[in-house]
Coordinates of N, CA and C in Angstrom, one line a residue:
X253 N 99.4 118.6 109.6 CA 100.6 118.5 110.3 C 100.4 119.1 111.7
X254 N 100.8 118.5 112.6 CA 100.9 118.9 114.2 C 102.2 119.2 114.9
X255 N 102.2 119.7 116.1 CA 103.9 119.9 116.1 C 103.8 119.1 117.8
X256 N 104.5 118.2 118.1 CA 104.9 118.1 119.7 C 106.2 119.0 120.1
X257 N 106.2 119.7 121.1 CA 107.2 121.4 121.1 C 107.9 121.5 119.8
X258 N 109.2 120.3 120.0 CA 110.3 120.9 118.9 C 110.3 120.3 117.7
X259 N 108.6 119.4 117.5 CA 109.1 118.3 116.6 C 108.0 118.7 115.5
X260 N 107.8 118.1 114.5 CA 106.7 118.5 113.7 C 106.8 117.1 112.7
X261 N 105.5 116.8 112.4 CA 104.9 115.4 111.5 C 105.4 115.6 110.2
X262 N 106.2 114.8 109.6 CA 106.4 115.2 108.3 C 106.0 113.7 107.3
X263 N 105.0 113.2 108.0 CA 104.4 111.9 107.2 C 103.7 110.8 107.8
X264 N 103.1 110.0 107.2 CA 102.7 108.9 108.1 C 102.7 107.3 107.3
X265 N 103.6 106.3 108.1 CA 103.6 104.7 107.9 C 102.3 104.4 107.0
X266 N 102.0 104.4 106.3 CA 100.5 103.4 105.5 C 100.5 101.8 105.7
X267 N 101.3 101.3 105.0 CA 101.3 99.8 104.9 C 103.0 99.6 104.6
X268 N 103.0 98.0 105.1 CA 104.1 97.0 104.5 C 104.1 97.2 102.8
X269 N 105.9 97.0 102.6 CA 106.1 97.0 101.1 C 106.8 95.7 101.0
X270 N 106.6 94.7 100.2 CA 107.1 93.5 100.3 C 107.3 93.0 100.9
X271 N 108.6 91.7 101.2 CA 108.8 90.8 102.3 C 110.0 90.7 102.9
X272 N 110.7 91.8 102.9 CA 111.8 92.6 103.5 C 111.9 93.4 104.3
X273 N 111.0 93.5 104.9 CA 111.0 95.0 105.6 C 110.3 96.6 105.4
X274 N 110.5 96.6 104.4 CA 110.4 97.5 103.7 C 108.4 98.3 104.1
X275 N 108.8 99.9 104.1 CA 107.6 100.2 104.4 C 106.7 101.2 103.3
X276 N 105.4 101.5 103.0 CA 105.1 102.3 102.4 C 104.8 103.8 103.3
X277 N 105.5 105.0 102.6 CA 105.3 105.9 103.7 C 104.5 107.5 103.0
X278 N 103.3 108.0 103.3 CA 102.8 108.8 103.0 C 103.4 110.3 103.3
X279 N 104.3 111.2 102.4 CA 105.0 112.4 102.6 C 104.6 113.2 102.5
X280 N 104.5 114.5 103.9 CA 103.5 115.3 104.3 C 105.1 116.7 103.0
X281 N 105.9 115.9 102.9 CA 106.9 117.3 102.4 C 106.4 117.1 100.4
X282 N 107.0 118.9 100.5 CA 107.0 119.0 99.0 C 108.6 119.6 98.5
X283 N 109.2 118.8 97.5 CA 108.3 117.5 97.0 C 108.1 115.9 97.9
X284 N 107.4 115.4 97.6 CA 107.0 114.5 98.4 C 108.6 113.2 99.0
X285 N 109.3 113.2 98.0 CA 110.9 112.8 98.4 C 111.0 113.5 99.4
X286 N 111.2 114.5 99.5 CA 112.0 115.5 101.1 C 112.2 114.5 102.2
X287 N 111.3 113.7 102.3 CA 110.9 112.9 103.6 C 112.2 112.3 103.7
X288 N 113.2 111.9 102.3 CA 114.3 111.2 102.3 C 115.2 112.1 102.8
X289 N 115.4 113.2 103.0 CA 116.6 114.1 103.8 C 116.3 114.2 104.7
X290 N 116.2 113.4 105.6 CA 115.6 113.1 107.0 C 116.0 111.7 108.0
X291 N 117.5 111.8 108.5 CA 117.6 110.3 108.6 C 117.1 109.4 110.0
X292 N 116.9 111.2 110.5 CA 116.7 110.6 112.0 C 114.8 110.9 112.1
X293 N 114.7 109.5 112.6 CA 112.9 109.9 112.9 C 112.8 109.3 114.4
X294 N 111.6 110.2 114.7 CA 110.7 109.5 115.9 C 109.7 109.4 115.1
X295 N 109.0 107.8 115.5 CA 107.6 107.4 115.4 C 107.1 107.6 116.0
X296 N 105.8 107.6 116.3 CA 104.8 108.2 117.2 C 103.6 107.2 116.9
X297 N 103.6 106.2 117.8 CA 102.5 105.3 117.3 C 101.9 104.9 118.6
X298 N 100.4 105.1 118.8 CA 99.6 104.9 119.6 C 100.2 105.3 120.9
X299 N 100.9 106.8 120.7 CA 101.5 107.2 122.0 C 102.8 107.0 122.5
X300 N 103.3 106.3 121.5 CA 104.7 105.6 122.1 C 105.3 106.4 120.7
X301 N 106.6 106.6 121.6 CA 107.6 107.4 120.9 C 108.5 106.1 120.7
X302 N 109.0 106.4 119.1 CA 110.6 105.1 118.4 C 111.1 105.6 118.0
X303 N 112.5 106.0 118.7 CA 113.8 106.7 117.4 C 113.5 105.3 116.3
X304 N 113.9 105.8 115.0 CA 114.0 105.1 113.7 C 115.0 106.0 113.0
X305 N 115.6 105.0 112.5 CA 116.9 105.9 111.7 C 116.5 105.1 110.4
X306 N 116.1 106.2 109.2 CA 116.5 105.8 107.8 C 117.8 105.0 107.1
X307 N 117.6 103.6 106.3 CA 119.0 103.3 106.1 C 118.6 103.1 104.4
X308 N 117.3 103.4 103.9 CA 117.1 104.2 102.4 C 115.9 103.9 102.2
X309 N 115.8 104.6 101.3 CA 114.2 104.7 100.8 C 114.1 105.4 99.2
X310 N 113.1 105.4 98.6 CA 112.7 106.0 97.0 C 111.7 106.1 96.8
X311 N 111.5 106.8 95.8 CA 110.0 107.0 94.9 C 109.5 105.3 94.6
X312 N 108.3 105.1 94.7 CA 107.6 104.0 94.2 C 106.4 104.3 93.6
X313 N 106.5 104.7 92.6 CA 104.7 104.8 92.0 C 104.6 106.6 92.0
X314 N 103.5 107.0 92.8 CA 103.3 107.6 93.4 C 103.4 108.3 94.9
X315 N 104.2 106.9 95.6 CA 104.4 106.8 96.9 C 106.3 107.0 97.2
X316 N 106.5 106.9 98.6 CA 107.6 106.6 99.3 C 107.3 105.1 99.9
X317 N 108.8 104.7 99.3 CA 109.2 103.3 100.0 C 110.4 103.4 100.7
X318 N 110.4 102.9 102.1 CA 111.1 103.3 103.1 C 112.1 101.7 103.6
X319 N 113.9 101.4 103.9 CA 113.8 100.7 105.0 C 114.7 101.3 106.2
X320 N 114.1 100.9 107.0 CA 114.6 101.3 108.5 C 115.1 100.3 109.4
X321 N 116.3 101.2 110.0 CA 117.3 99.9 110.4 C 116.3 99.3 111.5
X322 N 116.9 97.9 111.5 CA 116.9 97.2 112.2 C 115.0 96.2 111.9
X323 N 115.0 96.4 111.1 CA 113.4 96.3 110.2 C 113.3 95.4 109.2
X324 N 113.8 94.1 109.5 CA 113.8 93.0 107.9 C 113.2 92.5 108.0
X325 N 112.0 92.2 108.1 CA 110.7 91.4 107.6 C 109.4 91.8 108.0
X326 N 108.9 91.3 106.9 CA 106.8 92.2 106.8 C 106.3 92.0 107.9
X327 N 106.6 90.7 109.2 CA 105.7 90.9 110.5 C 106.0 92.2 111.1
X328 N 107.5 92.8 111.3 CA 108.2 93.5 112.3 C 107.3 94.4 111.8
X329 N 107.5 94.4 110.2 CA 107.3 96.2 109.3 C 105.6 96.5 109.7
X330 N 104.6 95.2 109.5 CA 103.6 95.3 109.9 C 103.1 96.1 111.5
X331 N 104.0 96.7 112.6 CA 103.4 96.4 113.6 C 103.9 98.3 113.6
X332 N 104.8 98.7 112.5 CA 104.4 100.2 112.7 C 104.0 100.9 111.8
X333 N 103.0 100.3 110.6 CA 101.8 100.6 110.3 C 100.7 101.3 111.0
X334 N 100.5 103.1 110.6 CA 100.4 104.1 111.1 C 100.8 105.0 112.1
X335 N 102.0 105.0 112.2 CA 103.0 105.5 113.0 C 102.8 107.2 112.5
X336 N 102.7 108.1 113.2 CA 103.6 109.2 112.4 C 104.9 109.4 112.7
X337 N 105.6 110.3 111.2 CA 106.9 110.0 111.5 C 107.1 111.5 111.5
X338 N 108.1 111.9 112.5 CA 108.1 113.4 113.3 C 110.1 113.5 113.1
X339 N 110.1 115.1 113.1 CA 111.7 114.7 112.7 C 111.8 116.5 114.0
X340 N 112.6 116.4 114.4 CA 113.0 118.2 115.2 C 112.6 119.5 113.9
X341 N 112.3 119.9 114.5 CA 112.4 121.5 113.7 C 113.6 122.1 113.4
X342 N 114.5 121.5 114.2 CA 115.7 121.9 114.1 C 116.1 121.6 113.0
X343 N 116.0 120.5 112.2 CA 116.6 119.7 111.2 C 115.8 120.4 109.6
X344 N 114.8 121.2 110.0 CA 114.5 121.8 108.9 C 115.2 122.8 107.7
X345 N 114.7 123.0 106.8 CA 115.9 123.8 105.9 C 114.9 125.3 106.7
X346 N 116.0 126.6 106.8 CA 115.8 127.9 106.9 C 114.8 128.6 105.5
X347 N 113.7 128.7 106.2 CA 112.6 129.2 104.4 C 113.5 130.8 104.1
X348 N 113.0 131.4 103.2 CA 112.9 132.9 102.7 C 112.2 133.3 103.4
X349 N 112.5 135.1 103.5 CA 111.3 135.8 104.3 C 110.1 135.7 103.7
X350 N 109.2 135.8 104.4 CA 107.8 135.4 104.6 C 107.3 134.4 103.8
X351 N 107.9 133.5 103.9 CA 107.4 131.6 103.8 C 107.4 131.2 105.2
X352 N 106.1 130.2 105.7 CA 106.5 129.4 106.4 C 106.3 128.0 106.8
X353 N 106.3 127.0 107.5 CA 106.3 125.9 107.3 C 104.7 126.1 107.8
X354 N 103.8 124.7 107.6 CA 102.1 125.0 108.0 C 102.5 125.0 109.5
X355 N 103.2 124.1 110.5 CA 103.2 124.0 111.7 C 103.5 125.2 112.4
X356 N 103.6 126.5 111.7 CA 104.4 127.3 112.4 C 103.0 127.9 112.4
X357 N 102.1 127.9 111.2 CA 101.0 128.8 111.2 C 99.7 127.9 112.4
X358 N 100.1 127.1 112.6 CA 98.8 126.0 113.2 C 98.7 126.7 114.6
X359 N 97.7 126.8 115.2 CA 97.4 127.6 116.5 C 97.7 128.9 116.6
X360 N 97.9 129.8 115.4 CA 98.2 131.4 115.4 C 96.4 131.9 115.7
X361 N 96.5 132.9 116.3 CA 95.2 133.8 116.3 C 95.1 134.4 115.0
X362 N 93.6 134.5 114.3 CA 93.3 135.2 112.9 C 92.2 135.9 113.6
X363 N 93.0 136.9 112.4 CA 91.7 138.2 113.1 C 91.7 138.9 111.7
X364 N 90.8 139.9 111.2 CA 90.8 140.0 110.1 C 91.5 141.5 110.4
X365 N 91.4 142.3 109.2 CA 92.1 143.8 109.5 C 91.4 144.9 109.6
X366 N 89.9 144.5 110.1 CA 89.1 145.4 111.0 C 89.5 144.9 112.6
X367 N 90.6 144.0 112.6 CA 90.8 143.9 114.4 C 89.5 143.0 115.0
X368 N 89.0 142.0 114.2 CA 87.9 141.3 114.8 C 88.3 139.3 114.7
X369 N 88.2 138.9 115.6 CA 88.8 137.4 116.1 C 88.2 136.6 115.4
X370 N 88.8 136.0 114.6 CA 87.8 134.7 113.9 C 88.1 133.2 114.2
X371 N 89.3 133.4 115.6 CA 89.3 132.3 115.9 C 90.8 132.0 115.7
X372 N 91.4 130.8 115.7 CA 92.9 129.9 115.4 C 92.9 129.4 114.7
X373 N 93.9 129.0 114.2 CA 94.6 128.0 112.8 C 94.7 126.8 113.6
X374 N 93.5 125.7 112.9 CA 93.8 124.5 113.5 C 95.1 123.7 113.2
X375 N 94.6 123.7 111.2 CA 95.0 122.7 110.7 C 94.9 123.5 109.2
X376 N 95.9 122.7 107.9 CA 95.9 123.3 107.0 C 95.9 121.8 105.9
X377 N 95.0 122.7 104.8 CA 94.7 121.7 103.7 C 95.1 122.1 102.5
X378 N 95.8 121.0 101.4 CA 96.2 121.2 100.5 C 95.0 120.8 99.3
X379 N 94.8 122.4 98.7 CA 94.1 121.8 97.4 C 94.4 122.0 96.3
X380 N 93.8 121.7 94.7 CA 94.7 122.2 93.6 C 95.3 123.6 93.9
X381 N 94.7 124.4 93.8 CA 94.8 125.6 93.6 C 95.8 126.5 94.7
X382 N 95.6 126.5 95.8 CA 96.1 127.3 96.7 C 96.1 126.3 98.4
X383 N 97.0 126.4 99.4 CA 96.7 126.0 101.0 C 95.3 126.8 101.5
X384 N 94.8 126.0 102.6 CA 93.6 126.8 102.8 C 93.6 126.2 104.4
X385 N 93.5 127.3 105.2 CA 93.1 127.7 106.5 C 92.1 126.8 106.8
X386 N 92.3 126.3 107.9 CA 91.0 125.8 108.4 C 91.2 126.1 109.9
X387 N 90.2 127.1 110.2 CA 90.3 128.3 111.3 C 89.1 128.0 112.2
X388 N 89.4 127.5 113.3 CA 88.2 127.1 114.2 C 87.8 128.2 115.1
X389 N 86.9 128.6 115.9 CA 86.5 129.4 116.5 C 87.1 129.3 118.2
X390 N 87.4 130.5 118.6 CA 87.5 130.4 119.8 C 86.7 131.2 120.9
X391 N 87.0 131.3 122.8 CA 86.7 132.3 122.8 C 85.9 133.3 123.0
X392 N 87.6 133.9 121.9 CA 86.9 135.7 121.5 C 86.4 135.8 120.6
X393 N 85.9 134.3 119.2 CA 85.8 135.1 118.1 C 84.4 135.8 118.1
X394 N 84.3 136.4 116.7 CA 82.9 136.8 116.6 C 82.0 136.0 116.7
X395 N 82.2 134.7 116.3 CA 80.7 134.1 116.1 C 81.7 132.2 116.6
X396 N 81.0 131.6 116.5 CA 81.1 130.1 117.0 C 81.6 129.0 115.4
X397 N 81.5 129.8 114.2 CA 81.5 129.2 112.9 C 83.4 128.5 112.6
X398 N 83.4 127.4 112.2 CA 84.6 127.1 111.4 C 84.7 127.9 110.0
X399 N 85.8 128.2 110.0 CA 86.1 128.8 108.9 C 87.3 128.5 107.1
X400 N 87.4 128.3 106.4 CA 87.8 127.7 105.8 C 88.3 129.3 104.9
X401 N 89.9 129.8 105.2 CA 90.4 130.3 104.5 C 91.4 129.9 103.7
X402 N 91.3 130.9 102.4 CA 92.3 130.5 101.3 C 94.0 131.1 101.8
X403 N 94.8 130.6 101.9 CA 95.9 130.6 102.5 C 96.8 131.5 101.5
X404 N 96.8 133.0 100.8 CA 97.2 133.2 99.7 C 97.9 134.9 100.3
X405 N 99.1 134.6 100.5 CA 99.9 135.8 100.8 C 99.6 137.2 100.2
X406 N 99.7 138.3 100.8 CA 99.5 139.5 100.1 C 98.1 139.4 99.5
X407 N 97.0 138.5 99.4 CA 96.2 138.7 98.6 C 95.0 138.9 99.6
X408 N 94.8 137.9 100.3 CA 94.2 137.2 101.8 C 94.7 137.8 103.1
X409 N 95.9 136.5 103.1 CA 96.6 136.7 104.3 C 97.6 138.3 104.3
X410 N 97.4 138.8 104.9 CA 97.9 140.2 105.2 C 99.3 140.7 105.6
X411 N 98.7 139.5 107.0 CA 100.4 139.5 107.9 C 100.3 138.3 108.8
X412 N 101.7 138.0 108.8 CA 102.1 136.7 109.7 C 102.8 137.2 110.5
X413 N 102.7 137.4 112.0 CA 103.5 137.6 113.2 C 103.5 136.1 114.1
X414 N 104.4 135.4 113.8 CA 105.0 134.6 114.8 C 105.0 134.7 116.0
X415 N 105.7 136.0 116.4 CA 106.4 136.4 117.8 C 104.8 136.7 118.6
X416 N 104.1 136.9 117.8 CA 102.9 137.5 118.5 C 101.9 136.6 118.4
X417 N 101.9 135.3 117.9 CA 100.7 134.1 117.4 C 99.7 135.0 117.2
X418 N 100.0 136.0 115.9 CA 98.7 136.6 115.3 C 98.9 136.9 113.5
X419 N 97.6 136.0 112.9 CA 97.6 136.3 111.6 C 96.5 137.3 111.1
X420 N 97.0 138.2 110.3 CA 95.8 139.5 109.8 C 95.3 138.8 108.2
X421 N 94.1 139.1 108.1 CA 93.3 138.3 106.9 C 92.2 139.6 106.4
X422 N 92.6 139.5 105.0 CA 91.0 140.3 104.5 C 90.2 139.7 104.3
X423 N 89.1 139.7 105.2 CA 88.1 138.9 105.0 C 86.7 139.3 105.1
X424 N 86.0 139.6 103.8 CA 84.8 140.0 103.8 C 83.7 140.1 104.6
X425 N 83.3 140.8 105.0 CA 82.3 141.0 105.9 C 80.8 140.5 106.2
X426 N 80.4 140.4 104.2 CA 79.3 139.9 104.2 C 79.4 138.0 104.3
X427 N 81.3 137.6 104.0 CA 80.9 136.3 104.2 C 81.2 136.2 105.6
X428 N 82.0 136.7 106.9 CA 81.8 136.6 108.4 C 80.3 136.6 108.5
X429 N 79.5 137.5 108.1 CA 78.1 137.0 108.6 C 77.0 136.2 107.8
X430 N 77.5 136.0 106.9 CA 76.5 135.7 106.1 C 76.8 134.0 106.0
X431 N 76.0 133.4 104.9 CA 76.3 131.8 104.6 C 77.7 131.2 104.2
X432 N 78.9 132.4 103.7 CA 79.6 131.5 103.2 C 80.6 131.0 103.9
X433 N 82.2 130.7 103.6 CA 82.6 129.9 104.6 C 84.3 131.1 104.7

């Protein structure tokens, strides 16, 4: 997920769903429905911004099936195929203390809790087990390496300062220099 100032990606257009309009839509939210509490979108396709207002959508399979006003047939639906769909920040639900959304962690400085730079939070990946950091080098860091941390509160991650775009990490020493990641 990426954020444009106030907005943040919460999915992206895949393909046409039948011959109505109708779209298939990939949901960056959990659970993957969320995307339907959301009536107002911008698309974001090849640079070009589209208000799109939701007029309904549901589970299909695996997937989200979307229609959007003004959108009744497969040529139209065809032409915003890969769009991302971006909603305000504003419109998000308020988390619990220390939860937060990935977009808020994306571009924080990580430094571990010896006070040494290992670079920014590009981007974040979901795997079975736990979110995991994917921390590019900047800079100040110590060394030029991408880093791939496990995203695991109180265990890992130490501390989240927002106000300060800085995250604290324990992070082993022999893997900062050594082979692993």
């Amino acid at each position: 997920m990426t954020q444009n100032s106030q907005e943040t990606v919460i999915g992206r257009i895949t393909s046409v769903f039948g011959v109505k309009g109708w779209l298939k839509v990939f949901s960056y939210t959990d659970p993957r429905e969320g995307i339907l509490n959301y009536p107002e979108w911008t698309l974001d396709l090849d640079g070009k911004r589209i208000p799109a207002k939701l007029e309904e959508g549901r589970r299909q399979g695996q997937g989200i099936v979307v229609r959007l006003k003004g959108i009744n047939d497969r040529d139209l639906a065809r032409t915003y195929c890969g769009a991302e769909v971006r909603v305000s920040t504003a419109e998000l639900p308020e988390l619990p203390e220390g939860e937060f959304y990935w977009f808020q962690l994306e571009g924080l400085d990580v430094y571990t809790v010896d006070d040494e730079c290992l670079g920014k939070v590009h981007h974040l990946m979901e795997t079975g087990s736990n979110d995991v950091l994917v921390v590019q080098a900047t800079a100040g860091s110590i060394d030029q390496r991408e880093r791939l941390i496990p995203y695991l509160p109180g265990d890992v991650v130490q501390n989240v300062d927002l106000d300060s775009k800085r995250m604290v990490v324990e992070w082993d020493r022999g893997v900062l220099r050594g082979g692993g990641g």
